[in-house]
Coordinates of C-alpha atoms and ligand atoms in Angstrom, one line a residue:
X1 CA -0.1 0.0 0.0
X2 CA 1.1 3.6 -0.6
X3 CA 2.9 4.7 2.5
X4 CA 5.4 7.3 3.8
X5 CA 7.2 5.5 6.5
X6 CA 8.9 8.2 8.3
X7 CA 8.8 11.8 8.5
X8 CA 10.9 15.0 7.8
X9 CA 12.3 14.4 11.5
X10 CA 14.1 11.2 10.0
X11 CA 13.7 7.4 10.0
X12 CA 14.1 7.0 13.8
X13 CA 11.2 9.7 14.6
X14 CA 8.4 7.9 16.3
X15 CA 5.9 8.2 19.2
X16 CA 7.8 8.7 22.2
X17 CA 10.6 6.5 20.5
X18 CA 9.1 3.5 20.3
X19 CA 10.2 1.0 17.4
X20 CA 9.8 2.1 14.0
X21 CA 7.9 -0.4 11.8
X22 CA 6.9 -0.9 8.3
X23 CA 3.1 -1.6 8.1
X24 CA 3.8 -4.2 5.4
X25 CA 6.1 -5.9 7.8
X26 CA 3.3 -6.2 10.7
X27 CA 3.1 -10.0 10.3
X28 CA 6.6 -10.1 11.7
X29 CA 6.2 -7.7 14.7
X30 CA 4.0 -9.3 17.2
X31 CA 2.7 -5.9 17.9
X32 CA 0.0 -5.1 20.9
X33 CA -0.5 -1.4 19.6
X34 CA 0.4 0.3 16.4
X35 CA 0.7 4.0 16.0
X36 CA -0.2 5.4 12.7
X37 CA -0.1 9.1 11.5
X38 CA -3.0 10.4 9.4
X39 CA -1.6 13.8 8.5
X40 CA -4.7 15.0 6.6
X41 CA -6.8 18.1 7.0
X42 CA -8.4 19.0 3.6
X43 CA -11.9 18.3 5.5
X44 CA -11.2 21.2 7.9
X45 CA -14.0 23.8 8.0
X46 CA -12.1 26.8 9.5
X47 CA -8.5 26.9 10.6
X48 CA -6.4 24.4 8.6
X49 CA -3.2 22.6 9.8
X50 CA -3.9 19.5 11.5
X51 CA -2.1 17.6 8.9
X52 CA 0.9 18.7 11.2
X53 CA -0.8 17.0 14.3
X54 CA 0.8 13.7 14.3
X55 CA 4.5 14.8 14.4
X56 CA 3.6 17.5 17.2
X57 CA 1.8 14.7 19.0
X58 CA 4.6 12.3 18.7
X59 CA 7.2 14.7 20.0
X60 CA 5.5 16.7 22.7
X61 CA 7.1 14.8 25.9
X62 CA 9.5 15.7 28.6
X63 CA 10.3 12.2 30.3
X64 CA 13.5 10.5 29.1
X65 CA 13.5 8.7 25.7
X66 CA 13.9 5.1 27.5
X67 CA 11.1 3.4 26.4
X68 CA 9.4 3.5 29.6
X69 CA 6.5 5.6 30.9
X70 CA 5.2 4.1 34.3
X71 CA 1.9 5.3 35.1
X72 CA 1.9 6.6 38.8
X73 CA -1.9 5.8 39.4
X74 CA -2.4 2.6 37.6
X75 CA 0.9 0.8 38.3
X76 CA 1.6 -0.3 34.8
X77 CA 3.9 0.8 32.0
X78 CA 2.3 1.3 28.6
X79 CA 5.4 1.2 26.8
X80 CA 6.8 -1.8 28.3
X81 CA 3.7 -3.8 29.1
X82 CA 2.5 -3.4 25.5
X83 CA 4.4 -3.8 22.7
X84 CA 3.8 -0.3 21.1
X85 CA 5.3 0.1 17.6
X86 CA 4.9 3.2 15.2
X87 CA 4.2 2.4 11.6
X88 CA 4.5 6.2 10.4
X89 CA 2.5 8.5 8.6
X90 CA -0.1 7.5 6.0
X91 CA 0.3 9.1 2.3
X92 CA -2.9 11.2 2.4
X93 CA -3.0 13.4 -0.6
X94 CA -4.5 16.8 0.5
X95 CA -6.8 17.0 -3.0
X96 CA -8.4 13.5 -3.0
X97 CA -10.5 12.6 0.4
X98 CA -11.6 9.4 -0.8
X99 CA -8.1 8.0 -2.0
X100 CA -6.6 9.2 1.5
X101 CA -9.4 7.5 3.6
X102 CA -9.0 4.2 1.5
X103 CA -5.2 4.4 2.2
X104 CA -5.7 5.1 6.0
X105 CA -8.4 2.2 5.9
X106 CA -6.0 -0.3 4.5
X107 CA -3.2 0.5 6.7
X108 CA -5.6 0.2 9.8
X109 CA -7.2 -3.1 8.4
X110 CA -3.4 -4.4 8.1
X111 CA -3.2 -3.6 12.1
X112 CA -6.5 -5.3 13.0
X113 CA -5.5 -8.5 10.9
X114 CA -2.5 -9.1 13.1
X115 CA -4.6 -8.6 16.3
X116 CA -3.2 -5.5 17.4
X117 CA -5.0 -2.0 18.4
X118 CA -4.6 1.0 16.1
X119 CA -4.1 4.3 17.7
X120 CA -4.3 6.9 15.0
X121 CA -2.7 10.4 15.3
X122 CA -4.9 13.0 13.2
X123 CA -5.2 15.0 11.2
X124 CA -8.7 16.4 10.9
X125 CA -11.8 14.5 12.1
X126 CA -12.5 13.2 8.5
X127 CA -10.0 10.6 9.1
X128 CA -12.7 8.6 11.2
X129 CA -14.1 7.5 7.8
X130 CA -10.9 5.7 7.1
X131 CA -10.5 4.1 10.7
X132 CA -14.2 3.4 11.5
X133 CA -14.8 1.6 8.3
X134 CA -11.8 -0.5 8.5
X135 CA -12.5 -1.3 12.4
X136 CA -16.4 -2.2 11.8
X137 CA -15.6 -4.2 8.9
X138 CA -12.7 -6.1 10.3
X139 CA -14.8 -7.0 13.3
X140 CA -18.3 -7.9 11.7
X141 CA -20.1 -9.8 12.7
X142 CA -19.2 -8.6 16.0
X143 CA -20.6 -5.1 16.6
X144 CA -18.6 -2.1 17.4
X145 CA -19.4 0.9 19.0
X146 CA -18.0 4.4 18.8
X147 CA -17.3 6.5 21.7
X148 CA -17.0 10.0 20.6
X149 CA -15.5 12.9 22.5
X150 CA -15.9 16.3 20.7
X151 CA -17.3 19.9 21.3
X152 CA -19.1 19.1 17.9
X153 CA -21.6 16.2 16.7
X154 CA -20.0 16.3 13.3
X155 CA -23.5 14.9 12.0
X156 CA -24.0 17.8 9.2
X157 CA -25.4 16.5 5.9
X158 CA -23.0 18.3 3.9
X159 CA -20.2 20.7 4.5
X160 CA -19.6 23.5 1.8
X161 CA -21.5 20.8 -0.4
X162 CA -19.0 18.1 0.3
X163 CA -20.5 14.9 1.8
X164 CA -17.1 13.8 3.4
X165 CA -15.5 16.3 5.6
X166 CA -14.9 16.9 9.3
X167 CA -18.3 18.1 10.1
X168 CA -20.3 15.3 8.3
X169 CA -18.3 11.9 8.9
X170 CA -20.3 10.6 11.8
X171 CA -23.5 11.0 9.7
X172 CA -21.8 9.2 7.0
X173 CA -20.8 6.4 9.2
X174 CA -24.5 6.0 10.5
X175 CA -26.0 6.5 7.2
X176 CA -24.1 3.6 5.7
X177 CA -24.3 1.4 8.3
X178 CA -20.9 1.2 9.6
X179 CA -22.2 2.1 13.0
X180 CA -25.7 2.0 14.4
X181 CA -26.9 5.4 15.8
X182 CA -27.8 3.9 19.3
X183 CA -24.1 2.8 19.2
X184 CA -22.7 6.2 18.8
X185 CA -22.4 8.2 21.9
X186 CA -21.3 11.7 21.9
X187 CA -19.7 13.3 25.0
X188 CA -18.7 17.0 25.5
X189 CA -21.2 18.9 22.8
X190 CA -21.7 22.7 23.2
X191 CA -22.0 25.9 21.4
X192 CA -24.0 27.1 18.5
X193 CA -23.8 24.2 15.7
X194 CA -25.6 22.0 14.3
X195 CA -28.7 23.4 13.1
X196 CA -32.1 22.1 14.3
X197 CA -32.7 19.8 11.3
X198 CA -29.3 17.9 11.9
X199 CA -30.5 17.9 15.5
X200 CA -33.5 16.3 14.7
X201 CA -31.5 13.7 12.4
X202 CA -29.6 12.8 15.3
X203 CA -32.7 12.2 17.6
X204 CA -34.5 10.1 14.9
X205 CA -31.4 8.0 14.4
X206 CA -30.9 7.1 18.3
X207 CA -27.8 8.9 19.0
X208 CA -27.0 10.0 22.6
X209 CA -25.2 13.3 22.7
X210 CA -24.1 14.4 26.3
X211 CA -23.7 18.3 26.1
X212 CA -21.5 20.1 28.6
X213 CA -24.6 21.4 30.3
X214 CA -25.5 17.8 31.2
X215 CA -22.4 16.9 32.2
X216 CA -22.2 19.8 34.5
X217 CA -25.5 19.3 36.2
X218 CA -25.0 15.6 36.6
X219 CA -21.2 15.2 36.9
X220 CA -18.8 13.5 34.6
X221 CA -18.6 10.5 36.3
X222 CA -22.3 9.7 36.1
X223 CA -22.5 10.7 32.4
X224 CA -19.2 8.3 31.7
X225 CA -20.8 5.3 33.6
X226 CA -24.2 5.7 31.6
X227 CA -22.1 5.9 28.3
X228 CA -19.9 3.3 28.9
X229 CA -22.9 1.1 29.4
X230 CA -24.5 2.5 26.3
X231 CA -21.8 1.4 24.2
X232 CA -21.2 -1.9 25.5
X233 CA -24.9 -3.0 25.7
X234 CA -25.0 -4.9 22.2
X235 CA -21.4 -4.7 21.0
X236 CA -18.3 -6.6 21.8
X237 CA -15.9 -3.6 21.0
X238 CA -15.7 0.0 21.4
X239 CA -13.5 2.7 19.0
X240 CA -12.7 5.5 21.0
X241 CA -12.4 8.7 18.9
X242 CA -11.3 12.0 20.8
X243 CA -11.5 15.4 19.1
X244 CA -9.1 17.7 21.2
X245 CA -11.5 20.4 21.0
X246 CA -13.7 18.5 23.5
X247 CA -11.1 20.3 25.8
X248 CA -11.6 23.9 26.7
X249 CA -9.6 26.0 24.2
X250 CA -7.8 27.1 27.5
X251 CA -6.3 23.7 27.5
X252 CA -6.1 23.0 23.8
X253 CA -5.6 26.2 21.7
X254 CA -4.1 24.4 18.7
X255 CA -7.0 23.2 17.0
X256 CA -9.3 24.3 14.0
X257 CA -12.7 25.0 15.7
X258 CA -12.3 26.0 19.4
X259 CA -15.6 26.3 21.3
X260 CA -15.1 28.0 24.7
X261 CA -16.5 25.8 28.1
X262 CA -14.9 22.4 27.3
X263 CA -13.3 19.7 29.8
X264 CA -10.2 20.5 31.7
X265 CA -7.0 18.5 30.7
X266 CA -7.5 16.6 33.7
X267 CA -11.1 15.7 33.3
X268 CA -10.3 14.5 29.7
X269 CA -7.4 12.4 30.9
X270 CA -9.6 10.8 33.8
X271 CA -12.4 10.3 31.3
X272 CA -10.1 8.5 28.7
X273 CA -8.2 6.5 31.4
X274 CA -11.4 5.4 32.8
X275 CA -12.7 4.2 29.4
X276 CA -9.8 2.3 28.6
X277 CA -10.0 0.5 31.9
X278 CA -13.6 -0.3 31.5
X279 CA -14.4 -1.0 28.2
X280 CA -12.8 -3.4 25.4
X281 CA -11.1 -0.7 23.2
X282 CA -10.5 -1.9 19.9
X283 CA -8.8 1.3 18.4
X284 CA -8.0 4.8 19.5
X285 CA -7.9 8.1 17.6
X286 CA -7.1 11.6 18.5
X287 CA -7.8 14.3 16.0
X288 CA -7.6 18.0 15.2
X289 CA -4.4 18.8 16.7
X290 CA -3.0 22.0 14.7
X291 CA 0.1 23.0 15.9
X292 CA 0.3 26.4 14.3
X293 CA -2.3 27.6 16.6
X294 CA -0.7 25.9 19.5
X295 CA 0.8 27.6 22.4
X296 CA 3.6 26.3 24.3
X297 CA 2.9 22.9 22.8
X298 CA -0.1 22.8 25.1
X299 CA -2.3 21.0 23.0
X300 CA 0.4 18.5 21.5
X301 CA 1.0 17.7 25.3
X302 CA -2.5 17.0 26.1
X303 CA -2.9 14.9 22.7
X304 CA 0.2 12.8 23.8
X305 CA -1.1 12.2 27.1
X306 CA -4.4 11.2 25.7
X307 CA -2.7 8.3 23.9
X308 CA -0.7 7.4 27.1
X309 CA -3.7 7.4 29.0
X310 CA -5.6 5.2 27.0
X311 CA -2.6 2.7 26.4
X312 CA -2.3 2.8 30.2
X313 CA -6.0 1.8 30.6
X314 CA -5.4 -0.8 28.2
X315 CA -2.6 -2.1 29.8
X316 CA -4.0 -2.2 33.4
X317 CA -7.5 -4.0 31.9
X318 CA -5.1 -6.6 30.4
X319 CA -3.7 -7.2 33.8
X320 CA -7.0 -7.7 35.5
X321 CA -8.2 -10.2 32.5
X322 CA -4.7 -12.2 32.8
X323 CA -4.7 -12.5 36.5
X324 CA -8.7 -13.2 37.0
X325 CA -8.4 -10.4 39.7
X326 CA -11.5 -8.9 40.7
X327 CA -12.6 -5.6 39.2
X328 CA -11.1 -2.7 41.1
X329 CA -12.9 0.7 40.7
X330 CA -11.1 2.1 43.7
X331 CA -7.7 2.4 43.6
X332 CA -5.9 2.1 47.0
X333 CA -3.3 5.0 48.1
X334 CA 0.0 5.4 46.1
X335 CA 2.0 4.4 48.8
X336 CA 0.1 1.3 49.4
X337 CA 0.9 -0.2 46.2
X338 CA 4.5 -1.5 45.3
X339 CA 5.3 -1.6 41.7
X340 CA 4.1 -5.1 40.4
X341 CA 7.3 -7.1 39.4
X342 CA 7.1 -8.6 35.7
Ligands
MN401 MN1 -14.7 16.5 15.5
MN402 MN1 -14.6 19.3 17.2

């Protein structure tokens, strides 16, 4: 498949320095997680630049490049407990959305085919058309739900007349049957879009969207528990799509369509970690990081940590399944927990 293996930063530039691999060589890698860059921003409706997101997310880090990232609260290490590799960036021509999504879909399918979890660094949110189509198709007849963190519903019928763009992709996925409307749960919506006809379409198709007003009134833990119950009710796997603009612009200024009034960075990290611990994630994407609008790498750091929280939750969940240990919703105090020996 057409594939741009590395970036302008050189052949060894990967997510936190994890091993670089070629997607075409995955069968020889025994990877648990494969990072893929999706440098596409032709579906952006406002400020562009998310094509530069993958490398900004890969690089945003302040810890040693020693291949370890011990998670203080979970007592797992996402980069050593899991074999995480980086397959580089997909070649996504800006003028051809369909071809870009086809190539992304092929790469994600290759990751799934070896039993690994794809972690995709966007790119604007159009990339869900490539990722989710691959995940849903590969897992059929098993059903896959989509848990979607975003300030925006991304459910318009068209955007500037286009059917495939970063404000329409969730509607396409439901219309074409990739996901069922009842299995698409959105968290963090706010602001002044979309218009009533689109909101009506969402209601008619069974989407559940938690607006920030509801999250504020009921509390994030309550809402999150309800959302996780919904996405696991009739499915065996959940794909997690995080649009960084679900975070407040104070926490994520480097994005194309900022909307004030969102999650704090801690709320977002807590939510992602909890989801990864408690539901069977089959893939993760972080989208809409646009470095040109970032300040002090704030947004890129948050996106990097969203991925680490997700991987840590996945690693933690595997230890629970592997050992048969009872579910532990409450973590004991830090000093009570010696680091597990491996
Ligand atoms: Mn979005
Ligand atoms: Mn958004």
